[in-house]
């Protein structure tokens, strides 16, 4: 037994691998980070890249608070490793609009009072942009179904639906 070990059987356990440099393309910018291989994309964004708009909710992919866009598709950032996203285009809520130039979804969320505490709002907006990118949501029923992975503990679903529907309808008019 290792004299420095306090637990029997741990004498020959290998140390974890060291952090490695990776480059993530976040909001149109290359960001170089030193990360352990098991670091989730969510933790890389919040703890290492300083982008705290993406929220940690359940950390199990059940609430949608951590939703971001990867190559335009919505994903739960708590369920993917950061190293798996190297070479992909990651968009967070910070990349969708600015304080002085709000994204249409951000404007619609304000207009329709689609939030109360605001904790879920970044994930809701990223998910809504993802469903717009997918082009599958046209009706309220389709929007509800496609947004069902994003939970709002405050119950602002009516406003969220109105906001997303408004932007979906504008997108459909532009395409037609």
Short mmCIF file of N, CA and C in Angstrom, two decimals:
data_model
loop_
_atom_site.label_atom_id
_atom_site.label_comp_id
_atom_site.label_asym_id
_atom_site.label_seq_id
_atom_site.Cartn_x
_atom_site.Cartn_y
_atom_site.Cartn_z
N UNK A 1 0.84 -1.18 0.00
CA UNK A 1 0.00 0.00 0.00
C UNK A 1 0.89 1.24 0.00
N UNK A 2 0.48 2.23 -0.77
CA UNK A 2 1.18 3.51 -0.84
C UNK A 2 1.11 4.18 0.52
N UNK A 3 2.24 4.54 1.10
CA UNK A 3 2.22 5.17 2.42
C UNK A 3 1.53 6.54 2.42
N UNK A 4 1.41 7.17 1.26
CA UNK A 4 0.75 8.47 1.19
C UNK A 4 -0.76 8.35 0.99
N UNK A 5 -1.23 7.14 0.72
CA UNK A 5 -2.65 6.94 0.47
C UNK A 5 -3.38 6.67 1.78
N UNK A 6 -4.53 7.28 1.94
CA UNK A 6 -5.33 7.06 3.14
C UNK A 6 -6.41 6.02 2.90
N UNK A 7 -6.64 5.65 1.66
CA UNK A 7 -7.66 4.65 1.34
C UNK A 7 -6.99 3.41 0.76
N UNK A 8 -7.33 2.24 1.27
CA UNK A 8 -6.74 1.01 0.72
C UNK A 8 -7.16 0.81 -0.74
N UNK A 9 -6.25 0.31 -1.54
CA UNK A 9 -6.55 0.01 -2.94
C UNK A 9 -6.32 1.17 -3.89
N UNK A 10 -6.00 2.35 -3.43
CA UNK A 10 -5.81 3.49 -4.31
C UNK A 10 -4.34 3.77 -4.62
N UNK A 11 -3.47 2.86 -4.23
CA UNK A 11 -2.04 3.09 -4.41
C UNK A 11 -1.63 3.21 -5.86
N UNK A 12 -2.29 2.46 -6.75
CA UNK A 12 -1.85 2.42 -8.13
C UNK A 12 -2.81 3.13 -9.08
N UNK A 13 -3.64 4.02 -8.59
CA UNK A 13 -4.56 4.75 -9.45
C UNK A 13 -3.79 5.84 -10.18
N UNK A 14 -3.97 5.87 -11.50
CA UNK A 14 -3.27 6.85 -12.31
C UNK A 14 -3.84 8.24 -12.08
N UNK A 15 -3.00 9.26 -12.15
CA UNK A 15 -3.52 10.63 -12.01
C UNK A 15 -4.35 11.01 -13.23
N UNK A 16 -5.27 11.93 -13.08
CA UNK A 16 -6.08 12.34 -14.24
C UNK A 16 -5.22 13.03 -15.28
N UNK A 17 -5.65 13.01 -16.54
CA UNK A 17 -4.87 13.68 -17.58
C UNK A 17 -4.86 15.19 -17.34
N UNK A 18 -3.79 15.84 -17.75
CA UNK A 18 -3.70 17.28 -17.54
C UNK A 18 -4.62 18.04 -18.49
N UNK A 19 -4.85 19.29 -18.17
CA UNK A 19 -5.62 20.16 -19.06
C UNK A 19 -4.84 20.33 -20.36
N UNK A 20 -5.57 20.44 -21.44
CA UNK A 20 -4.97 20.60 -22.77
C UNK A 20 -5.52 21.86 -23.43
N UNK A 21 -4.75 22.45 -24.31
CA UNK A 21 -5.27 23.62 -25.01
C UNK A 21 -6.25 23.21 -26.11
N UNK A 22 -7.36 23.91 -26.18
CA UNK A 22 -8.29 23.73 -27.30
C UNK A 22 -8.74 25.11 -27.75
N UNK A 23 -9.15 25.18 -28.99
CA UNK A 23 -9.66 26.44 -29.53
C UNK A 23 -11.11 26.23 -29.93
N UNK A 24 -11.98 27.04 -29.34
CA UNK A 24 -13.40 27.00 -29.66
C UNK A 24 -13.78 28.28 -30.39
N UNK A 25 -14.59 28.14 -31.42
CA UNK A 25 -15.10 29.32 -32.14
C UNK A 25 -16.42 29.69 -31.49
N UNK A 26 -16.39 30.77 -30.70
CA UNK A 26 -17.55 31.19 -29.92
C UNK A 26 -17.96 32.58 -30.36
N UNK A 27 -19.20 32.69 -30.80
CA UNK A 27 -19.76 33.98 -31.23
C UNK A 27 -18.87 34.68 -32.27
N UNK A 28 -18.37 33.86 -33.21
CA UNK A 28 -17.58 34.40 -34.31
C UNK A 28 -16.13 34.68 -34.00
N UNK A 29 -15.68 34.28 -32.83
CA UNK A 29 -14.31 34.56 -32.39
C UNK A 29 -13.64 33.28 -31.92
N UNK A 30 -12.38 33.10 -32.26
CA UNK A 30 -11.64 31.94 -31.75
C UNK A 30 -11.18 32.22 -30.33
N UNK A 31 -11.49 31.29 -29.43
CA UNK A 31 -11.13 31.42 -28.02
C UNK A 31 -10.29 30.21 -27.65
N UNK A 32 -9.07 30.46 -27.19
CA UNK A 32 -8.16 29.37 -26.80
C UNK A 32 -8.28 29.18 -25.29
N UNK A 33 -8.55 27.94 -24.89
CA UNK A 33 -8.76 27.61 -23.48
C UNK A 33 -7.91 26.41 -23.08
N UNK A 34 -7.54 26.34 -21.83
CA UNK A 34 -6.87 25.18 -21.25
C UNK A 34 -7.94 24.41 -20.48
N UNK A 35 -8.31 23.23 -20.97
CA UNK A 35 -9.41 22.49 -20.37
C UNK A 35 -9.05 21.04 -20.10
N UNK A 36 -9.58 20.53 -19.01
CA UNK A 36 -9.51 19.09 -18.76
C UNK A 36 -10.42 18.41 -19.78
N UNK A 37 -10.10 17.20 -20.19
CA UNK A 37 -10.89 16.54 -21.24
C UNK A 37 -12.36 16.30 -20.87
N UNK A 38 -12.69 16.30 -19.61
CA UNK A 38 -14.08 16.04 -19.18
C UNK A 38 -14.89 17.32 -18.97
N UNK A 39 -14.35 18.47 -19.34
CA UNK A 39 -15.05 19.74 -19.15
C UNK A 39 -16.20 19.84 -20.14
N UNK A 40 -17.39 20.09 -19.62
CA UNK A 40 -18.55 20.25 -20.51
C UNK A 40 -18.45 21.58 -21.24
N UNK A 41 -19.16 21.68 -22.35
CA UNK A 41 -19.21 22.94 -23.08
C UNK A 41 -19.80 24.03 -22.18
N UNK A 42 -20.81 23.68 -21.40
CA UNK A 42 -21.41 24.65 -20.48
C UNK A 42 -20.37 25.23 -19.53
N UNK A 43 -19.59 24.38 -18.89
CA UNK A 43 -18.57 24.87 -17.96
C UNK A 43 -17.46 25.63 -18.69
N UNK A 44 -17.12 25.21 -19.89
CA UNK A 44 -16.11 25.93 -20.66
C UNK A 44 -16.58 27.35 -20.96
N UNK A 45 -17.85 27.48 -21.35
CA UNK A 45 -18.40 28.80 -21.65
C UNK A 45 -18.45 29.69 -20.41
N UNK A 46 -19.00 29.15 -19.33
CA UNK A 46 -19.22 29.95 -18.12
C UNK A 46 -17.94 30.19 -17.32
N UNK A 47 -17.22 29.12 -17.05
CA UNK A 47 -16.09 29.20 -16.11
C UNK A 47 -14.77 29.59 -16.76
N UNK A 48 -14.60 29.28 -18.03
CA UNK A 48 -13.31 29.53 -18.67
C UNK A 48 -13.36 30.64 -19.71
N UNK A 49 -14.48 30.77 -20.43
CA UNK A 49 -14.60 31.83 -21.44
C UNK A 49 -15.28 33.07 -20.87
N UNK A 50 -15.84 32.97 -19.67
CA UNK A 50 -16.47 34.13 -19.04
C UNK A 50 -17.80 34.54 -19.62
N UNK A 51 -18.45 33.64 -20.36
CA UNK A 51 -19.76 33.93 -20.96
C UNK A 51 -20.84 33.33 -20.07
N UNK A 52 -21.34 34.13 -19.16
CA UNK A 52 -22.26 33.62 -18.14
C UNK A 52 -23.73 33.75 -18.53
N UNK A 53 -24.01 34.17 -19.75
CA UNK A 53 -25.41 34.23 -20.20
C UNK A 53 -26.04 32.86 -20.27
N UNK A 54 -25.29 31.87 -20.68
CA UNK A 54 -25.76 30.49 -20.71
C UNK A 54 -25.85 30.01 -19.27
N UNK A 55 -27.01 29.49 -18.89
CA UNK A 55 -27.25 29.15 -17.49
C UNK A 55 -27.12 27.65 -17.23
N UNK A 56 -26.70 27.35 -16.00
CA UNK A 56 -26.66 25.97 -15.54
C UNK A 56 -27.92 25.75 -14.71
N UNK A 57 -28.76 24.85 -15.18
CA UNK A 57 -29.99 24.54 -14.46
C UNK A 57 -29.88 23.19 -13.80
N UNK A 58 -30.30 22.17 -14.51
CA UNK A 58 -30.33 20.82 -13.93
C UNK A 58 -29.01 20.08 -14.10
N UNK A 59 -28.21 20.47 -15.10
CA UNK A 59 -26.94 19.81 -15.42
C UNK A 59 -27.16 18.36 -15.89
N UNK A 60 -28.37 18.05 -16.36
CA UNK A 60 -28.71 16.71 -16.85
C UNK A 60 -29.45 16.73 -18.19
N UNK A 61 -29.53 17.89 -18.83
CA UNK A 61 -30.20 17.98 -20.13
C UNK A 61 -31.71 17.95 -20.06
N UNK A 62 -32.28 18.26 -18.91
CA UNK A 62 -33.73 18.16 -18.76
C UNK A 62 -34.46 19.50 -18.74
N UNK A 63 -33.72 20.62 -18.56
CA UNK A 63 -34.42 21.90 -18.39
C UNK A 63 -34.22 22.87 -19.54
N UNK A 64 -33.16 22.74 -20.31
CA UNK A 64 -32.92 23.62 -21.46
C UNK A 64 -32.27 24.95 -21.14
N UNK A 65 -31.98 25.23 -19.88
CA UNK A 65 -31.36 26.52 -19.52
C UNK A 65 -30.01 26.72 -20.18
N UNK A 66 -29.34 25.64 -20.50
CA UNK A 66 -27.99 25.71 -21.06
C UNK A 66 -27.97 25.65 -22.59
N UNK A 67 -29.12 25.80 -23.23
CA UNK A 67 -29.19 25.68 -24.68
C UNK A 67 -28.34 26.74 -25.39
N UNK A 68 -27.51 26.27 -26.31
CA UNK A 68 -26.72 27.14 -27.18
C UNK A 68 -26.87 26.59 -28.60
N UNK A 69 -26.35 27.32 -29.56
CA UNK A 69 -26.37 26.86 -30.95
C UNK A 69 -24.98 26.39 -31.36
N UNK A 70 -24.91 25.23 -31.96
CA UNK A 70 -23.67 24.71 -32.53
C UNK A 70 -23.95 24.47 -34.00
N UNK A 71 -23.24 25.21 -34.84
CA UNK A 71 -23.47 25.18 -36.29
C UNK A 71 -24.95 25.45 -36.60
N UNK A 72 -25.55 26.34 -35.81
CA UNK A 72 -26.94 26.75 -36.02
C UNK A 72 -27.99 25.84 -35.42
N UNK A 73 -27.56 24.70 -34.86
CA UNK A 73 -28.50 23.75 -34.26
C UNK A 73 -28.44 23.86 -32.75
N UNK A 74 -29.57 23.74 -32.11
CA UNK A 74 -29.62 23.88 -30.66
C UNK A 74 -29.18 22.59 -29.97
N UNK A 75 -28.39 22.77 -28.93
CA UNK A 75 -27.95 21.64 -28.12
C UNK A 75 -27.96 22.05 -26.66
N UNK A 76 -28.02 21.06 -25.80
CA UNK A 76 -27.85 21.29 -24.37
C UNK A 76 -26.35 21.24 -24.10
N UNK A 77 -25.79 22.38 -23.73
CA UNK A 77 -24.34 22.46 -23.56
C UNK A 77 -23.84 21.69 -22.35
N UNK A 78 -24.75 21.29 -21.45
CA UNK A 78 -24.33 20.49 -20.30
C UNK A 78 -24.11 19.03 -20.68
N UNK A 79 -24.56 18.63 -21.85
CA UNK A 79 -24.48 17.22 -22.25
C UNK A 79 -23.40 16.93 -23.28
N UNK A 80 -22.58 17.91 -23.59
CA UNK A 80 -21.51 17.68 -24.56
C UNK A 80 -20.19 18.17 -23.96
N UNK A 81 -19.13 17.51 -24.31
CA UNK A 81 -17.82 17.93 -23.86
C UNK A 81 -17.31 19.05 -24.77
N UNK A 82 -16.61 19.98 -24.18
CA UNK A 82 -16.08 21.11 -24.94
C UNK A 82 -15.17 20.63 -26.07
N UNK A 83 -14.33 19.63 -25.80
CA UNK A 83 -13.39 19.16 -26.82
C UNK A 83 -14.12 18.62 -28.06
N UNK A 84 -15.35 18.17 -27.89
CA UNK A 84 -16.13 17.66 -29.01
C UNK A 84 -16.61 18.77 -29.94
N UNK A 85 -16.54 20.01 -29.49
CA UNK A 85 -17.05 21.13 -30.28
C UNK A 85 -15.95 21.94 -30.96
N UNK A 86 -14.72 21.49 -30.81
CA UNK A 86 -13.61 22.16 -31.51
C UNK A 86 -13.86 22.04 -33.01
N UNK A 87 -13.73 23.15 -33.72
CA UNK A 87 -13.97 23.16 -35.17
C UNK A 87 -15.41 23.48 -35.53
N UNK A 88 -16.27 23.65 -34.55
CA UNK A 88 -17.67 24.00 -34.80
C UNK A 88 -17.92 25.45 -34.41
N UNK A 89 -18.98 26.02 -34.95
CA UNK A 89 -19.35 27.40 -34.67
C UNK A 89 -20.37 27.43 -33.54
N UNK A 90 -19.97 27.94 -32.38
CA UNK A 90 -20.82 27.98 -31.19
C UNK A 90 -21.39 29.38 -31.04
N UNK A 91 -22.70 29.48 -30.85
CA UNK A 91 -23.34 30.77 -30.61
C UNK A 91 -24.08 30.71 -29.29
N UNK A 92 -23.76 31.66 -28.42
CA UNK A 92 -24.44 31.80 -27.14
C UNK A 92 -25.37 33.00 -27.21
N UNK A 93 -26.11 33.23 -26.14
CA UNK A 93 -27.00 34.40 -26.10
C UNK A 93 -26.21 35.69 -26.33
N UNK A 94 -24.97 35.74 -25.86
CA UNK A 94 -24.14 36.93 -26.06
C UNK A 94 -23.84 37.19 -27.53
N UNK A 95 -23.93 36.15 -28.36
CA UNK A 95 -23.63 36.28 -29.79
C UNK A 95 -24.84 36.58 -30.65
N UNK A 96 -26.03 36.62 -30.05
CA UNK A 96 -27.23 36.86 -30.85
C UNK A 96 -27.58 38.34 -31.00
N UNK A 97 -27.23 39.14 -30.06
CA UNK A 97 -27.54 40.56 -30.14
C UNK A 97 -26.69 41.32 -29.15
N UNK A 98 -26.79 42.63 -29.20
CA UNK A 98 -26.06 43.47 -28.26
C UNK A 98 -27.05 44.35 -27.51
N UNK A 99 -26.54 45.01 -26.50
CA UNK A 99 -27.38 45.91 -25.71
C UNK A 99 -28.01 47.00 -26.58
N UNK A 100 -27.28 47.44 -27.60
CA UNK A 100 -27.76 48.54 -28.45
C UNK A 100 -28.37 48.05 -29.76
N UNK A 101 -28.25 46.77 -30.04
CA UNK A 101 -28.81 46.19 -31.27
C UNK A 101 -29.36 44.81 -30.94
N UNK A 102 -30.54 44.79 -30.34
CA UNK A 102 -31.14 43.53 -29.91
C UNK A 102 -31.51 42.65 -31.10
N UNK A 103 -31.39 41.37 -30.90
CA UNK A 103 -31.84 40.37 -31.86
C UNK A 103 -33.37 40.42 -31.90
N UNK A 104 -33.99 40.10 -33.03
CA UNK A 104 -35.46 40.12 -33.10
C UNK A 104 -36.15 39.29 -32.01
N UNK A 105 -35.56 38.15 -31.64
CA UNK A 105 -36.15 37.35 -30.57
C UNK A 105 -36.06 38.07 -29.23
N UNK A 106 -34.94 38.73 -28.98
CA UNK A 106 -34.80 39.49 -27.74
C UNK A 106 -35.84 40.61 -27.68
N UNK A 107 -36.03 41.30 -28.81
CA UNK A 107 -37.04 42.36 -28.87
C UNK A 107 -38.43 41.79 -28.62
N UNK A 108 -38.73 40.66 -29.23
CA UNK A 108 -40.06 40.05 -29.07
C UNK A 108 -40.29 39.57 -27.64
N UNK A 109 -39.25 39.05 -27.00
CA UNK A 109 -39.40 38.61 -25.60
C UNK A 109 -39.73 39.80 -24.71
N UNK A 110 -39.11 40.93 -24.97
CA UNK A 110 -39.43 42.13 -24.18
C UNK A 110 -40.85 42.59 -24.48
N UNK A 111 -41.19 42.68 -25.76
CA UNK A 111 -42.52 43.15 -26.18
C UNK A 111 -43.64 42.30 -25.57
N UNK A 112 -43.46 40.98 -25.53
CA UNK A 112 -44.51 40.07 -25.07
C UNK A 112 -44.35 39.68 -23.60
N UNK A 113 -43.45 40.34 -22.89
CA UNK A 113 -43.23 40.06 -21.48
C UNK A 113 -43.04 38.55 -21.28
N UNK A 114 -42.11 38.00 -22.06
CA UNK A 114 -41.92 36.55 -22.13
C UNK A 114 -40.91 36.04 -21.09
N UNK A 115 -40.82 36.71 -19.98
CA UNK A 115 -39.93 36.25 -18.91
C UNK A 115 -40.38 36.90 -17.61
N UNK A 116 -40.02 36.24 -16.53
CA UNK A 116 -40.24 36.84 -15.21
C UNK A 116 -38.89 36.95 -14.52
N UNK A 117 -38.36 35.85 -14.03
CA UNK A 117 -37.04 35.94 -13.36
C UNK A 117 -35.92 36.06 -14.39
N UNK A 118 -36.13 35.53 -15.60
CA UNK A 118 -35.14 35.64 -16.67
C UNK A 118 -34.10 34.54 -16.72
N UNK A 119 -34.11 33.64 -15.76
CA UNK A 119 -33.07 32.62 -15.71
C UNK A 119 -33.08 31.73 -16.96
N UNK A 120 -34.26 31.36 -17.40
CA UNK A 120 -34.36 30.45 -18.54
C UNK A 120 -34.28 31.17 -19.88
N UNK A 121 -34.37 32.50 -19.86
CA UNK A 121 -34.52 33.27 -21.10
C UNK A 121 -33.39 33.05 -22.11
N UNK A 122 -32.11 33.03 -21.73
CA UNK A 122 -31.08 32.78 -22.74
C UNK A 122 -31.27 31.44 -23.46
N UNK A 123 -31.59 30.40 -22.71
CA UNK A 123 -31.83 29.09 -23.32
C UNK A 123 -33.08 29.09 -24.18
N UNK A 124 -34.11 29.77 -23.72
CA UNK A 124 -35.35 29.87 -24.51
C UNK A 124 -35.08 30.56 -25.85
N UNK A 125 -34.34 31.67 -25.81
CA UNK A 125 -34.06 32.42 -27.03
C UNK A 125 -33.16 31.63 -27.98
N UNK A 126 -32.13 30.98 -27.45
CA UNK A 126 -31.26 30.16 -28.31
C UNK A 126 -32.04 28.99 -28.91
N UNK A 127 -32.92 28.38 -28.13
CA UNK A 127 -33.73 27.29 -28.64
C UNK A 127 -34.68 27.79 -29.73
N UNK A 128 -35.27 28.96 -29.50
CA UNK A 128 -36.17 29.53 -30.51
C UNK A 128 -35.42 29.82 -31.80
N UNK A 129 -34.21 30.37 -31.70
CA UNK A 129 -33.42 30.62 -32.90
C UNK A 129 -33.10 29.31 -33.60
N UNK A 130 -32.81 28.28 -32.84
CA UNK A 130 -32.55 26.97 -33.43
C UNK A 130 -33.75 26.42 -34.18
N UNK A 131 -34.94 26.55 -33.60
CA UNK A 131 -36.12 26.03 -34.31
C UNK A 131 -36.42 26.86 -35.54
N UNK A 132 -36.11 28.15 -35.51
CA UNK A 132 -36.26 28.98 -36.71
C UNK A 132 -35.27 28.51 -37.78
N UNK A 133 -34.03 28.25 -37.36
CA UNK A 133 -33.02 27.75 -38.30
C UNK A 133 -33.45 26.42 -38.93
N UNK A 134 -34.10 25.58 -38.12
CA UNK A 134 -34.56 24.27 -38.61
C UNK A 134 -35.70 24.41 -39.61
N UNK A 135 -36.46 25.49 -39.53
CA UNK A 135 -37.57 25.74 -40.45
C UNK A 135 -38.75 24.81 -40.27
N UNK A 136 -38.87 24.19 -39.10
CA UNK A 136 -39.95 23.22 -38.88
C UNK A 136 -41.15 23.81 -38.15
N UNK A 137 -40.99 24.93 -37.50
CA UNK A 137 -42.06 25.49 -36.69
C UNK A 137 -42.83 26.54 -37.48
N UNK A 138 -44.10 26.29 -37.67
CA UNK A 138 -44.96 27.25 -38.37
C UNK A 138 -46.18 27.59 -37.53
N UNK A 139 -46.69 26.61 -36.83
CA UNK A 139 -47.91 26.82 -36.04
C UNK A 139 -47.57 26.90 -34.56
N UNK A 140 -48.54 27.39 -33.77
CA UNK A 140 -48.34 27.44 -32.33
C UNK A 140 -48.09 26.05 -31.75
N UNK A 141 -48.81 25.06 -32.26
CA UNK A 141 -48.64 23.69 -31.77
C UNK A 141 -47.23 23.18 -32.05
N UNK A 142 -46.71 23.48 -33.24
CA UNK A 142 -45.35 23.05 -33.58
C UNK A 142 -44.31 23.77 -32.72
N UNK A 143 -44.53 25.06 -32.47
CA UNK A 143 -43.61 25.82 -31.63
C UNK A 143 -43.62 25.25 -30.21
N UNK A 144 -44.81 24.99 -29.67
CA UNK A 144 -44.91 24.41 -28.32
C UNK A 144 -44.15 23.09 -28.24
N UNK A 145 -44.34 22.25 -29.23
CA UNK A 145 -43.68 20.94 -29.23
C UNK A 145 -42.16 21.10 -29.31
N UNK A 146 -41.70 21.96 -30.21
CA UNK A 146 -40.26 22.11 -30.42
C UNK A 146 -39.58 22.88 -29.29
N UNK A 147 -40.34 23.64 -28.52
CA UNK A 147 -39.79 24.37 -27.38
C UNK A 147 -39.99 23.62 -26.07
N UNK A 148 -40.56 22.43 -26.13
CA UNK A 148 -40.92 21.70 -24.91
C UNK A 148 -39.71 21.27 -24.08
N UNK A 149 -38.54 21.29 -24.64
CA UNK A 149 -37.34 20.95 -23.88
C UNK A 149 -36.79 22.10 -23.06
N UNK A 150 -37.43 23.25 -23.15
CA UNK A 150 -37.01 24.43 -22.38
C UNK A 150 -38.07 24.75 -21.35
N UNK A 151 -37.72 24.57 -20.09
CA UNK A 151 -38.66 24.78 -19.01
C UNK A 151 -38.54 26.18 -18.43
N UNK A 152 -39.68 26.72 -17.98
CA UNK A 152 -39.73 28.01 -17.32
C UNK A 152 -40.43 27.81 -15.99
N UNK A 153 -39.68 27.90 -14.91
CA UNK A 153 -40.26 27.69 -13.58
C UNK A 153 -41.26 28.76 -13.22
N UNK A 154 -41.16 29.93 -13.83
CA UNK A 154 -42.09 31.03 -13.52
C UNK A 154 -43.39 30.90 -14.29
N UNK A 155 -43.41 30.09 -15.33
CA UNK A 155 -44.63 29.88 -16.10
C UNK A 155 -44.93 30.97 -17.12
N UNK A 156 -43.91 31.53 -17.74
CA UNK A 156 -44.11 32.60 -18.72
C UNK A 156 -44.36 32.04 -20.12
N UNK A 157 -44.92 30.86 -20.21
CA UNK A 157 -45.08 30.18 -21.49
C UNK A 157 -45.94 30.94 -22.49
N UNK A 158 -46.98 31.61 -22.05
CA UNK A 158 -47.86 32.35 -22.97
C UNK A 158 -47.05 33.43 -23.69
N UNK A 159 -46.29 34.21 -22.93
CA UNK A 159 -45.47 35.26 -23.53
C UNK A 159 -44.37 34.69 -24.41
N UNK A 160 -43.77 33.59 -23.98
CA UNK A 160 -42.72 32.95 -24.78
C UNK A 160 -43.29 32.50 -26.12
N UNK A 161 -44.43 31.85 -26.09
CA UNK A 161 -45.07 31.39 -27.33
C UNK A 161 -45.39 32.57 -28.24
N UNK A 162 -45.96 33.65 -27.69
CA UNK A 162 -46.29 34.82 -28.50
C UNK A 162 -45.04 35.43 -29.13
N UNK A 163 -43.97 35.52 -28.36
CA UNK A 163 -42.73 36.11 -28.85
C UNK A 163 -42.13 35.26 -29.99
N UNK A 164 -42.05 33.97 -29.77
CA UNK A 164 -41.47 33.08 -30.79
C UNK A 164 -42.35 33.08 -32.03
N UNK A 165 -43.65 33.02 -31.85
CA UNK A 165 -44.59 33.00 -32.99
C UNK A 165 -44.44 34.26 -33.83
N UNK A 166 -44.30 35.41 -33.16
CA UNK A 166 -44.13 36.67 -33.89
C UNK A 166 -42.92 36.62 -34.80
N UNK A 167 -41.79 36.14 -34.29
CA UNK A 167 -40.56 36.10 -35.08
C UNK A 167 -40.65 35.02 -36.15
N UNK A 168 -41.24 33.87 -35.83
CA UNK A 168 -41.44 32.82 -36.84
C UNK A 168 -42.29 33.35 -37.99
N UNK A 169 -43.37 34.05 -37.66
CA UNK A 169 -44.24 34.61 -38.70
C UNK A 169 -43.50 35.61 -39.59
N UNK A 170 -42.67 36.45 -38.99
CA UNK A 170 -41.87 37.41 -39.78
C UNK A 170 -40.90 36.67 -40.69
N UNK A 171 -40.26 35.63 -40.18
CA UNK A 171 -39.33 34.84 -40.99
C UNK A 171 -40.06 34.19 -42.17
N UNK A 172 -41.25 33.68 -41.92
CA UNK A 172 -42.02 33.04 -43.00
C UNK A 172 -42.41 34.05 -44.07
N UNK A 173 -42.76 35.28 -43.68
CA UNK A 173 -43.11 36.32 -44.64
C UNK A 173 -41.91 36.69 -45.49
N UNK A 174 -40.73 36.74 -44.88
CA UNK A 174 -39.50 37.07 -45.61
C UNK A 174 -39.20 36.00 -46.65
N UNK A 175 -39.40 34.74 -46.29
CA UNK A 175 -39.10 33.63 -47.19
C UNK A 175 -40.12 33.50 -48.33
N UNK A 176 -41.32 33.97 -48.09
CA UNK A 176 -42.38 33.84 -49.11
C UNK A 176 -42.48 35.08 -49.91
#
